[in-house]
XYZ file of C-alpha atoms in Angstrom:
722
model
C 14.476 -12.003 7.519
C 13.823 -14.984 9.823
C 12.811 -18.496 8.883
C 12.476 -21.830 10.643
C 15.068 -24.305 9.418
C 12.914 -27.285 10.347
C 9.176 -27.840 10.592
C 7.549 -26.997 13.908
C 8.918 -29.615 16.335
C 6.714 -32.287 17.824
C 7.148 -34.639 20.745
C 5.066 -37.283 22.445
C 4.448 -35.951 25.950
C 2.337 -36.914 28.951
C -0.307 -34.284 29.742
C -1.730 -33.996 33.244
C -4.483 -31.717 34.477
C -3.401 -28.123 35.127
C -4.476 -24.498 35.393
C -5.180 -21.758 32.843
C -1.735 -21.911 31.178
C 0.557 -24.825 30.419
C 3.424 -25.663 32.801
C 6.177 -27.613 31.049
C 9.081 -29.593 32.469
C 12.585 -28.596 31.407
C 13.137 -31.993 29.842
C 10.021 -31.567 27.672
C 11.092 -28.028 26.767
C 14.401 -29.390 25.464
C 12.584 -32.023 23.395
C 10.686 -29.190 21.717
C 13.851 -27.246 20.843
C 13.622 -25.280 17.585
C 16.247 -23.903 15.196
C 15.860 -20.665 13.254
C 17.951 -18.922 10.652
C 17.983 -15.163 10.280
C 19.660 -13.088 7.579
C 20.899 -9.582 8.376
C 22.155 -7.198 5.720
C 23.830 -3.846 5.154
C 23.475 -1.726 2.046
C 26.774 -0.733 0.411
C 27.492 2.578 -1.291
C 29.837 2.562 -4.309
C 32.764 3.843 -2.209
C 32.163 1.503 0.750
C 34.788 -1.131 1.585
C 34.061 -4.280 3.579
C 36.625 -4.439 6.379
C 37.282 -5.564 9.934
C 39.475 -2.498 10.569
C 36.850 -0.405 12.320
C 38.518 2.184 14.512
C 35.356 3.562 16.084
C 33.994 0.198 17.299
C 35.234 -1.519 20.488
C 37.531 -4.431 19.666
C 35.487 -6.783 21.860
C 32.636 -6.525 19.353
C 34.783 -7.350 16.319
C 35.980 -10.842 17.302
C 33.785 -12.592 14.711
C 34.810 -10.435 11.729
C 37.112 -11.723 9.004
C 39.372 -9.231 7.171
C 36.773 -9.117 4.377
C 34.295 -7.446 6.756
C 31.911 -10.424 7.036
C 31.505 -12.589 10.131
C 33.406 -15.880 10.141
C 31.328 -18.987 9.412
C 31.025 -20.990 12.614
C 31.622 -18.009 14.904
C 29.429 -17.715 18.003
C 28.052 -14.196 18.445
C 26.249 -12.454 21.278
C 24.003 -9.362 21.080
C 26.139 -6.389 20.029
C 28.766 -8.397 18.134
C 29.437 -6.994 14.653
C 28.470 -9.213 11.708
C 29.217 -6.808 8.816
C 31.657 -3.905 8.779
C 31.974 -1.135 6.186
C 34.294 1.839 5.888
C 34.582 4.657 3.355
C 35.990 8.189 3.111
C 33.809 10.494 5.164
C 31.774 13.050 3.196
C 32.260 16.742 3.783
C 28.841 16.901 5.392
C 27.479 14.587 8.060
C 26.440 11.178 6.701
C 22.758 10.566 6.181
C 22.846 7.690 8.650
C 21.810 4.275 7.392
C 22.289 2.722 10.807
C 20.861 5.728 12.656
C 19.080 8.794 11.394
C 21.247 11.793 10.564
C 19.385 13.961 13.026
C 20.812 11.829 15.836
C 24.399 11.947 14.625
C 25.323 14.900 16.833
C 23.843 13.267 19.914
C 25.614 9.977 19.201
C 29.052 11.354 18.385
C 30.266 10.456 21.854
C 29.279 6.794 21.748
C 32.516 5.727 20.085
C 35.859 7.456 19.817
C 36.313 9.419 16.587
C 38.469 7.737 13.978
C 41.975 9.196 13.638
C 41.430 9.559 9.907
C 38.283 10.936 8.303
C 36.380 7.701 7.696
C 32.717 6.834 7.666
C 32.051 3.492 9.356
C 28.830 1.507 9.342
C 28.053 -1.858 10.846
C 25.326 -4.445 11.233
C 25.433 -6.199 14.606
C 23.629 -9.223 15.984
C 20.734 -7.894 18.020
C 19.619 -11.164 19.632
C 17.949 -12.299 21.693
C 20.467 -14.919 22.784
C 23.584 -16.289 21.160
C 23.768 -17.309 17.513
C 26.082 -19.176 15.149
C 27.180 -17.648 11.839
C 26.364 -20.043 8.992
C 26.915 -17.954 5.869
C 28.200 -14.602 4.612
C 28.048 -13.225 1.085
C 27.722 -10.096 -1.046
C 24.875 -9.764 -3.528
C 25.299 -6.646 -5.656
C 25.108 -3.657 -3.320
C 24.008 -5.706 -0.311
C 26.263 -7.493 2.179
C 24.528 -10.372 3.976
C 25.207 -12.663 6.933
C 22.999 -15.554 8.030
C 23.045 -16.733 11.642
C 21.452 -19.776 13.259
C 19.742 -19.704 16.641
C 18.647 -22.796 18.559
C 16.371 -22.478 21.570
C 14.231 -24.732 23.775
C 10.578 -24.122 24.454
C 10.144 -20.872 26.386
C 7.522 -19.008 28.387
C 5.040 -17.361 26.011
C 5.335 -20.036 23.303
C 2.177 -21.850 22.203
C 1.634 -25.607 22.230
C -0.947 -27.437 20.146
C -2.696 -30.758 20.695
C -5.103 -31.429 17.853
C -7.484 -28.479 17.709
C -6.582 -27.293 21.209
C -3.802 -24.906 22.140
C -2.264 -23.552 25.309
C 0.241 -20.832 26.141
C 3.303 -21.845 28.110
C 3.051 -19.999 31.410
C 6.067 -21.537 33.137
C 9.034 -23.854 32.587
C 9.568 -25.927 35.739
C 12.095 -28.528 36.829
C 9.522 -31.316 36.843
C 5.795 -31.921 36.480
C 4.223 -34.438 38.849
C 3.008 -37.464 36.958
C 3.844 -36.210 33.480
C 5.603 -33.716 31.204
C 3.050 -30.910 30.840
C 0.318 -29.512 33.079
C -2.370 -28.889 30.454
C -5.393 -26.624 30.978
C -8.391 -28.784 31.804
C -8.369 -32.538 32.203
C -5.473 -34.983 31.873
C -4.820 -36.257 28.340
C -2.213 -38.953 28.864
C 0.563 -39.458 26.289
C -0.238 -37.444 23.128
C 1.556 -35.755 20.254
C 2.326 -32.125 21.188
C 3.378 -29.499 18.641
C 5.249 -26.244 19.265
C 2.951 -24.081 17.142
C 4.042 -20.483 17.894
C 7.101 -18.819 19.392
C 6.990 -15.756 21.639
C 10.389 -14.628 20.387
C 8.956 -14.186 16.893
C 6.469 -11.614 18.233
C 8.993 -9.782 20.420
C 10.044 -6.272 19.384
C 11.654 -3.335 21.157
C 13.607 -0.174 20.318
C 14.739 3.078 21.833
C 16.209 4.782 18.748
C 17.222 3.340 15.382
C 16.534 3.722 11.696
C 14.087 6.321 10.394
C 12.167 6.630 7.169
C 14.055 9.110 5.001
C 10.866 10.861 3.899
C 8.528 10.841 6.905
C 11.277 10.653 9.583
C 9.135 8.176 11.481
C 10.882 5.153 13.049
C 11.160 2.292 10.575
C 9.294 -0.949 11.313
C 8.403 0.164 14.825
C 5.292 -0.114 16.954
C 2.367 1.848 15.458
C 0.058 4.108 17.432
C -3.305 4.234 15.702
C -5.896 6.938 16.228
C -8.032 4.678 18.434
C -5.029 3.907 20.636
C -4.341 7.631 21.032
C -8.004 8.192 21.861
C -7.804 5.517 24.548
C -4.895 7.351 26.153
C -6.628 10.720 25.977
C -9.788 9.214 27.476
C -7.617 8.306 30.468
C -6.246 11.866 30.627
C -2.785 10.718 29.450
C -2.121 13.945 27.563
C 1.646 14.067 28.013
C 2.060 10.408 27.148
C 0.120 11.015 23.939
C 2.069 14.194 23.269
C 5.366 12.293 23.421
C 4.059 9.593 21.088
C 2.913 12.073 18.451
C 5.964 14.366 18.536
C 9.438 13.593 19.938
C 8.999 9.819 19.683
C 7.664 10.041 16.141
C 8.669 12.466 13.363
C 10.013 15.419 15.366
C 13.644 15.016 14.253
C 15.013 17.932 16.290
C 12.935 17.004 19.314
C 14.218 13.430 19.307
C 17.809 14.660 19.482
C 17.111 16.847 22.512
C 15.128 13.994 24.069
C 18.064 11.589 23.703
C 20.526 14.140 25.059
C 18.301 14.803 28.072
C 18.099 11.065 28.801
C 21.847 10.440 28.786
C 22.257 13.515 31.024
C 19.821 11.894 33.491
C 17.346 14.766 33.141
C 14.705 13.379 30.741
C 12.527 16.052 29.133
C 10.327 16.114 26.030
C 10.703 19.419 24.188
C 8.739 19.189 20.960
C 9.533 21.146 17.819
C 7.939 20.940 14.381
C 7.257 17.426 13.133
C 8.246 16.487 9.592
C 4.698 15.256 8.965
C 3.380 18.826 9.077
C 5.899 19.952 6.452
C 5.057 16.949 4.283
C 1.361 17.720 4.520
C 1.844 21.416 3.704
C 3.987 20.516 0.677
C 1.526 17.881 -0.501
C -1.256 20.475 -0.313
C 0.842 22.983 -2.281
C 1.241 20.323 -4.942
C -2.544 20.496 -5.241
C -2.592 24.293 -5.349
C -3.645 24.683 -1.714
C -1.868 26.792 0.892
C -1.909 26.577 4.684
C 0.333 27.336 7.648
C -0.176 24.580 10.205
C 1.888 26.442 12.799
C -0.622 29.278 12.953
C -2.763 29.488 16.080
C -5.892 28.970 13.974
C -4.779 27.657 10.569
C -6.929 27.998 7.481
C -6.527 26.684 3.946
C -6.822 28.718 0.746
C -6.420 28.217 -2.983
C -3.160 29.348 -4.546
C -3.323 31.733 -7.470
C -0.747 31.332 -10.210
C 1.183 34.259 -8.737
C 1.175 32.730 -5.266
C 2.254 29.410 -6.684
C 5.235 31.011 -8.407
C 6.132 32.933 -5.246
C 6.385 29.675 -3.281
C 8.183 27.850 -6.074
C 11.880 27.009 -6.234
C 11.741 27.823 -9.934
C 10.523 26.630 -13.298
C 10.909 23.066 -14.525
C 10.149 21.613 -17.943
C 10.906 18.677 -20.208
C 14.487 19.815 -20.849
C 15.401 20.136 -17.151
C 12.767 18.485 -14.939
C 14.888 18.658 -11.762
C 16.878 21.845 -12.257
C 14.848 24.127 -9.991
C 15.199 21.702 -7.088
C 18.991 21.887 -7.013
C 19.911 23.951 -3.985
C 16.256 24.544 -3.109
C 14.878 24.388 0.414
C 13.880 20.808 1.257
C 10.265 20.036 0.356
C 9.907 23.229 -1.714
C 7.707 22.884 -4.791
C 8.621 23.970 -8.318
C 6.291 24.855 -11.185
C 5.810 24.406 -14.898
C 4.679 27.423 -16.942
C 1.684 26.768 -19.171
C 1.238 28.390 -22.594
C -2.535 28.375 -22.042
C -4.479 28.287 -18.766
C -5.997 25.150 -17.247
C -8.824 24.711 -14.777
C -7.724 23.500 -11.353
C -8.393 19.727 -11.308
C -10.397 19.882 -8.078
C -12.499 22.947 -8.961
C -14.620 21.841 -11.878
C -17.754 21.520 -9.724
C -17.182 24.994 -8.257
C -16.708 26.531 -11.702
C -19.810 24.811 -13.077
C -21.904 25.978 -10.127
C -20.726 29.596 -10.373
C -21.331 29.669 -14.124
C -24.657 27.867 -13.723
C -23.546 25.287 -16.287
C -24.170 21.581 -16.231
C -20.917 19.858 -15.135
C -20.810 17.745 -18.293
C -21.020 20.869 -20.457
C -18.081 22.416 -18.589
C -16.067 19.270 -19.273
C -17.014 19.446 -22.927
C -15.722 23.029 -23.175
C -12.462 22.078 -21.427
C -11.963 19.252 -23.939
C -12.880 21.495 -26.904
C -15.870 19.238 -27.592
C -18.029 22.367 -27.208
C -17.390 26.108 -27.067
C -18.800 29.170 -25.361
C -21.364 30.872 -27.585
C -22.133 34.579 -27.866
C -24.541 34.429 -24.928
C -21.891 32.950 -22.624
C -23.411 29.485 -22.604
C -21.447 26.248 -23.281
C -23.525 25.443 -26.337
C -21.237 26.490 -29.204
C -19.767 24.089 -31.758
C -16.685 21.962 -31.050
C -13.173 22.583 -32.294
C -13.097 26.370 -31.691
C -9.701 27.177 -30.219
C -10.571 30.764 -29.278
C -13.895 29.879 -27.585
C -13.036 26.610 -25.827
C -10.764 25.294 -23.130
C -9.946 26.789 -19.746
C -9.228 30.187 -21.309
C -12.841 30.538 -22.374
C -13.989 29.330 -18.953
C -11.739 31.911 -17.262
C -13.214 34.710 -19.375
C -16.739 33.748 -18.324
C -15.744 33.467 -14.662
C -14.111 36.916 -14.765
C -17.280 38.438 -16.182
C -19.527 37.198 -13.340
C -21.181 39.765 -11.068
C -20.463 37.908 -7.848
C -22.108 40.556 -5.651
C -25.383 40.116 -7.462
C -25.140 36.336 -7.337
C -24.226 36.461 -3.633
C -27.569 38.080 -2.775
C -29.324 34.810 -3.492
C -29.984 31.984 -1.028
C -28.925 28.910 -2.973
C -25.623 26.987 -3.103
C -24.427 29.168 -5.993
C -24.916 32.283 -3.876
C -22.951 30.703 -1.013
C -20.039 30.093 -3.384
C -20.219 33.626 -4.744
C -20.067 35.114 -1.241
C -16.553 33.687 -0.780
C -15.442 36.130 -3.519
C -17.070 39.200 -1.949
C -14.908 41.162 0.473
C -16.577 42.314 3.722
C -17.334 45.998 4.016
C -14.257 48.071 4.785
C -11.813 45.301 3.770
C -9.461 45.939 0.865
C -6.874 43.729 -0.803
C -4.290 44.334 -3.516
C -5.528 41.231 -5.283
C -9.095 40.578 -4.185
C -10.384 37.033 -4.758
C -11.977 36.402 -8.120
C -13.727 33.407 -9.701
C -11.084 33.639 -12.425
C -8.606 32.303 -9.815
C -10.046 28.860 -10.493
C -7.872 28.867 -13.606
C -4.040 28.585 -13.602
C -1.345 29.488 -16.076
C 1.237 27.552 -13.993
C 1.138 24.118 -12.409
C 2.912 23.010 -9.203
C 5.460 20.195 -9.217
C 6.262 18.322 -6.024
C 9.925 17.945 -4.993
C 11.631 14.639 -5.890
C 11.268 13.059 -2.394
C 7.488 13.323 -2.740
C 7.277 12.141 -6.324
C 5.708 8.697 -6.112
C 5.998 6.001 -8.743
C 2.873 7.374 -10.393
C 4.103 10.984 -10.426
C 7.454 9.954 -11.894
C 5.556 9.085 -15.060
C 2.778 11.693 -14.834
C 4.957 14.812 -14.564
C 6.973 13.947 -17.712
C 3.698 13.387 -19.541
C 2.563 16.861 -18.478
C 5.891 18.369 -19.588
C 5.577 16.645 -22.967
C 1.982 17.830 -23.398
C 3.029 21.402 -22.552
C 5.826 21.282 -25.130
C 3.446 19.902 -27.746
C 0.964 22.726 -27.087
C 3.685 25.359 -27.122
C 4.970 24.017 -30.420
C 1.503 23.923 -31.957
C 0.955 27.574 -31.006
C 4.395 28.684 -32.201
C 3.992 27.156 -35.680
C 0.353 28.264 -35.913
C -0.758 24.686 -36.415
C -4.264 23.814 -37.483
C -7.084 24.638 -35.098
C -7.774 20.937 -34.589
C -4.182 20.263 -33.543
C -4.100 23.225 -31.156
C -7.414 22.154 -29.602
C -6.179 18.589 -29.165
C -2.892 19.772 -27.627
C -4.639 22.133 -25.169
C -7.118 19.395 -24.193
C -4.201 17.021 -23.576
C -2.609 19.476 -21.113
C -5.880 19.789 -19.188
C -6.222 16.005 -19.166
C -2.726 15.533 -17.706
C -3.419 18.174 -15.045
C -6.623 16.342 -14.059
C -4.780 13.016 -13.871
C -2.121 14.471 -11.564
C -4.846 15.933 -9.357
C -6.441 12.502 -9.047
C -3.082 10.872 -8.267
C -2.257 13.396 -5.550
C -5.623 12.927 -3.913
C -5.632 9.132 -3.816
C -3.125 6.444 -2.852
C -2.185 2.886 -3.583
C 0.677 0.750 -2.313
C 3.076 2.279 -4.858
C 1.546 5.760 -5.181
C 1.349 7.675 -1.923
C -1.053 10.571 -2.140
C -3.149 12.223 0.548
C -6.152 9.918 0.828
C -6.755 6.201 1.041
C -5.476 3.415 3.260
C -1.892 3.994 2.077
C -2.143 7.795 2.031
C -0.112 10.312 3.990
C -2.986 11.211 6.307
C -3.790 7.608 7.221
C -0.218 6.291 7.534
C 1.680 9.422 8.564
C -0.796 11.362 10.687
C -3.553 9.113 12.036
C -1.131 6.217 12.503
C 2.342 6.972 13.820
C 5.310 4.722 14.468
C 7.232 5.572 17.584
C 10.515 5.261 19.485
C 10.922 3.861 22.996
C 8.332 1.171 22.322
C 8.019 -2.607 22.595
C 5.559 -5.359 21.691
C 5.157 -9.037 22.371
C 3.091 -11.873 23.823
C 1.546 -11.494 27.280
C 1.415 -14.256 29.886
C -0.174 -14.266 33.322
C 2.254 -14.334 36.266
C 2.055 -14.241 40.019
C 3.320 -10.819 41.036
C 2.653 -9.832 44.645
C 4.321 -6.471 44.012
C 2.155 -5.862 40.931
C 5.155 -5.372 38.644
C 5.220 -6.253 34.978
C 8.031 -8.603 33.918
C 9.722 -7.337 30.741
C 11.999 -9.590 28.646
C 15.659 -8.771 29.269
C 16.304 -8.456 25.528
C 13.462 -5.923 25.206
C 14.646 -4.005 28.262
C 18.142 -3.729 26.781
C 16.693 -2.246 23.600
C 14.233 0.038 25.361
C 16.353 1.378 28.214
C 19.849 1.608 26.690
C 20.099 5.458 26.709
C 18.985 5.542 30.368
C 21.665 3.013 31.290
C 24.358 5.031 29.488
C 23.465 8.059 31.558
C 23.275 6.092 34.807
C 26.714 4.524 34.283
C 28.288 7.942 33.750
C 26.326 9.562 36.598
C 27.342 6.847 39.065
C 31.040 7.166 38.196
C 31.512 3.810 36.435
C 32.679 5.618 33.286
C 33.678 9.158 32.357
C 32.048 9.314 28.914
C 29.033 7.958 27.115
C 31.493 6.131 24.867
C 32.767 4.265 27.908
C 29.217 3.452 28.938
C 28.533 2.086 25.478
C 31.560 -0.180 25.748
C 30.413 -1.616 29.084
C 26.941 -2.028 27.663
C 27.916 -3.688 24.393
C 30.090 -6.253 26.147
C 27.385 -6.959 28.753
C 29.608 -6.291 31.751
C 27.986 -7.090 35.128
C 27.974 -3.442 36.177
C 25.990 -2.539 33.035
C 23.489 -5.352 33.618
C 23.066 -4.240 37.235
C 22.425 -0.677 36.037
C 19.822 -2.022 33.598
C 17.971 -3.824 36.401
C 18.060 -0.682 38.538
C 16.818 1.584 35.744
C 13.969 -0.815 34.950
C 12.767 -0.725 38.544
C 12.817 3.081 38.568
C 10.553 3.624 35.566
C 6.931 2.688 34.782
C 5.777 1.248 31.487
C 2.508 1.966 29.668
C 0.987 -1.313 28.448
C -1.786 -1.315 25.827
C -4.007 -4.002 24.314
C -7.003 -4.148 21.993
C -7.763 -7.814 22.701
C -11.219 -6.846 24.017
C -12.110 -5.043 20.792
C -11.171 -1.623 22.126
C -7.852 -0.152 23.169
C -7.123 -0.159 26.874
C -4.079 1.228 28.674
C -2.467 0.627 32.021
C 0.622 2.004 33.771
C 2.773 -0.595 35.555
C 6.110 -0.645 37.338
C 8.474 -3.191 35.833
C 11.195 -5.683 36.546
C 13.301 -7.767 34.175
C 13.095 -11.490 33.527
C 14.708 -13.795 30.963
C 11.559 -15.102 29.212
C 10.711 -13.695 25.741
C 7.154 -12.764 26.789
C 5.704 -9.922 28.858
C 4.625 -11.236 32.255
C 1.555 -9.388 33.547
C -0.203 -9.864 36.875
C -3.674 -11.405 36.545
C -5.268 -8.141 37.656
C -3.446 -6.219 34.932
C -4.424 -8.714 32.228
C -8.075 -8.441 33.254
C -7.890 -4.636 33.277
C -6.541 -4.749 29.701
C -9.251 -7.172 28.600
C -6.511 -9.616 27.606
C -5.397 -13.139 28.463
C -2.250 -15.194 28.108
C -1.163 -15.443 24.475
C -2.601 -12.074 23.430
C -0.294 -9.424 21.976
C 0.405 -6.289 23.956
C 2.275 -3.071 23.212
C 4.396 -1.105 25.631
C 5.502 2.517 25.628
C 8.140 4.030 27.882
C 7.094 7.446 29.240
C 10.073 9.771 29.442
C 9.175 13.323 30.451
C 8.437 13.591 34.208
C 4.891 14.735 33.412
C 4.333 11.635 31.282
C 5.838 9.445 34.030
C 3.400 10.908 36.573
C 0.505 10.124 34.249
C 1.734 6.540 33.852
C 1.824 5.941 37.623
C -1.941 6.535 37.833
C -2.962 5.333 34.361
C -5.818 2.850 34.592
C -6.781 3.658 38.165
C -9.882 5.594 37.093
C -12.472 4.710 34.425
C -11.886 6.231 30.981
C -13.876 9.341 30.119
C -14.418 9.615 26.320
C -15.467 13.257 26.734
C -11.774 14.065 27.119
C -11.196 13.304 23.426
C -14.667 13.513 21.923
C -15.171 16.160 19.261
C -15.306 19.690 20.595
C -18.257 21.916 19.586
C -15.982 24.114 17.457
C -14.943 21.426 14.974
C -12.683 22.679 12.196
C -11.637 21.745 8.700
C -8.568 19.771 9.824
C -10.628 17.220 11.736
C -13.113 16.996 8.868
C -10.313 16.324 6.384
C -8.677 13.726 8.636
C -11.902 11.836 9.218
C -12.548 11.834 5.469
C -8.998 10.772 4.591
C -9.784 7.101 3.978
C -11.932 7.984 0.938
C -10.389 10.157 -1.816
C -13.689 11.714 -2.892
C -14.690 12.545 0.674
C -11.304 14.118 1.382
C -11.484 16.131 -1.816
C -14.917 17.451 -0.859
C -13.727 18.397 2.639
C -10.653 20.258 1.386
C -12.534 22.005 -1.416
C -15.177 23.225 1.013
C -12.527 24.447 3.458
C -10.490 26.218 0.760
C -13.585 27.839 -0.720
C -14.336 29.344 2.690
C -10.662 30.229 3.233
C -9.951 32.822 5.909
C -13.598 32.843 6.946
C -13.239 29.313 8.350
C -9.988 28.991 10.335
C -9.618 25.852 12.410
C -9.833 26.667 16.140
C -7.763 23.517 16.888
C -10.270 22.592 19.569
C -10.788 19.067 18.251
C -8.770 16.027 19.346
C -7.971 15.077 15.741
C -6.584 18.514 14.942
C -4.557 18.557 18.153
C -3.043 15.172 17.343
C -2.091 16.371 13.873
C -0.463 19.557 15.157
C 1.219 18.019 18.202
C -0.812 20.180 20.578
C -2.254 17.420 22.749
C -0.811 18.945 25.905
C -2.968 22.031 25.351
C -6.193 20.038 25.584
């Protein structure tokens, strides 16, 4: 959390005529100095102990810590200095990694020496940029906090305001002829100037760090939206896009091998299965759908009750709602047995069409507000337990002659044909319209149970117990009908919740849904963002802020220091790096000059991308040559994003990125467009997504996705095959 201690500073300055960006004298920059306070925290487990006795951390980084594990008030800290230290007995298994994801623990074991006693140590360090002063430290419940104060003059990339006009600071110079500021346009004389925006507030960079425990995507990192990925693919940057959607995103195993390859000075992106695919498969199973997204041509089908039980970790109910998940495979569903069948919540329209019933009459039968009469029509009286509900619907579905219906040419015939096996094909359990009805219901594992599901599943369990009790005691027909209708109602509500999303209920569809936030938008490692300013660069290099370069290139520097003989271990490299020794800073400058950076901007209304060599400077903004800014459709003050290509194939793409016009045909929909792309494009609207998935599942094996579409390739991490 960062906040300005004082209002935006103002000063009366003399403005003289200048160029496109403001040039400010050092004296004026000091007069516009600003002070910020930032609070950093560290979550404490019950067995954690605040301490300065951290064996695995270099002593040079602990100078500010008091014995109570919090930084000393008044201490001056530099990037890397520890502000909060915790220690606790190490668990038998590897820690989950609050500071860094558990999947990286093996790769990072060599950064610090192992503790002589089995202890688990965690720290929060000042991450800059620049020096800071500790002003407060305290513990609030399970959270340890330290507040630091940073004071800085006006810097390149900051924004100045004069009335309704504004200008980006393009340079800080020793003096300005005839005044304090060269202002774009005509001279203004002595006027009140406000420091209205700071480049450092927009600056972000990371190589590795914290990861979302569920999605395994980097926390609070730079996003890559679908349109940004399309812009890269249109420029034939397939390997760059592949890295962004796999090893830099939610591919936990791939990110470990990527890091190890970097510190060994042989960078290589070897993708494995991303967590997002497993999450999506599990979410679909929670809806009674089954797919294998690792298949060459995946298809989606409806799960029967038997198939649901076969994939389940076990039975759950009101007495033990979490029992089946203990010891289960991560992301494995469980199930609740139902005393009476229910209609799948997404298949009411299909059932009504097959039965040739009006949809509202089907609903009436399910709610026991009508019953099935002797002719098989939904026109019987209400309150008949033996002729209403999903059981009666299942009986009518089982009695259908689907072969006869399939000979027609209407929509009903098309549905019926999905239940007719081709000639010569046999199955132990051939598809049947009766499969639309379940006698078991899936339950998502606890990590996927949103706030909504945490209340909806218990309601279903309670309704099931009420129905079971009503049947066991042979309660009145009215009570049994009401109890059975309540179970169907809870099943329908869960189906709606799983299909849609809100800020506190993450389902499949909607702006906050898994498909929109976990598939079509991905947060990535080895990324940076900040304000762009125009610079003179005869060599065409981008100037990256030193603070951002330190964040982005740290693993490369570790490897270079060991390779060049400055240290013998990565731990030694980390020590040189954390204490900002000259040899480490020299290695950083050298690494930066060896590697290109992919810069992206949507300032023009569309995403554009450009590959640039880089150098390091001390300003908190990204300095781009005029030509590069124009190519990106951007100007000084606009925000840009940067991605570091790692695999040699991605690096080669970056060296030529932007030299040829984009060709949208490289990502435009292929002729053989499958169900995955249709579902992804419909994912913003719950009803549209439901329709797309229902259609795909109804067609099942007859409609596998050829994975020839850019959307499907992005989802499956197969961009390099395009």
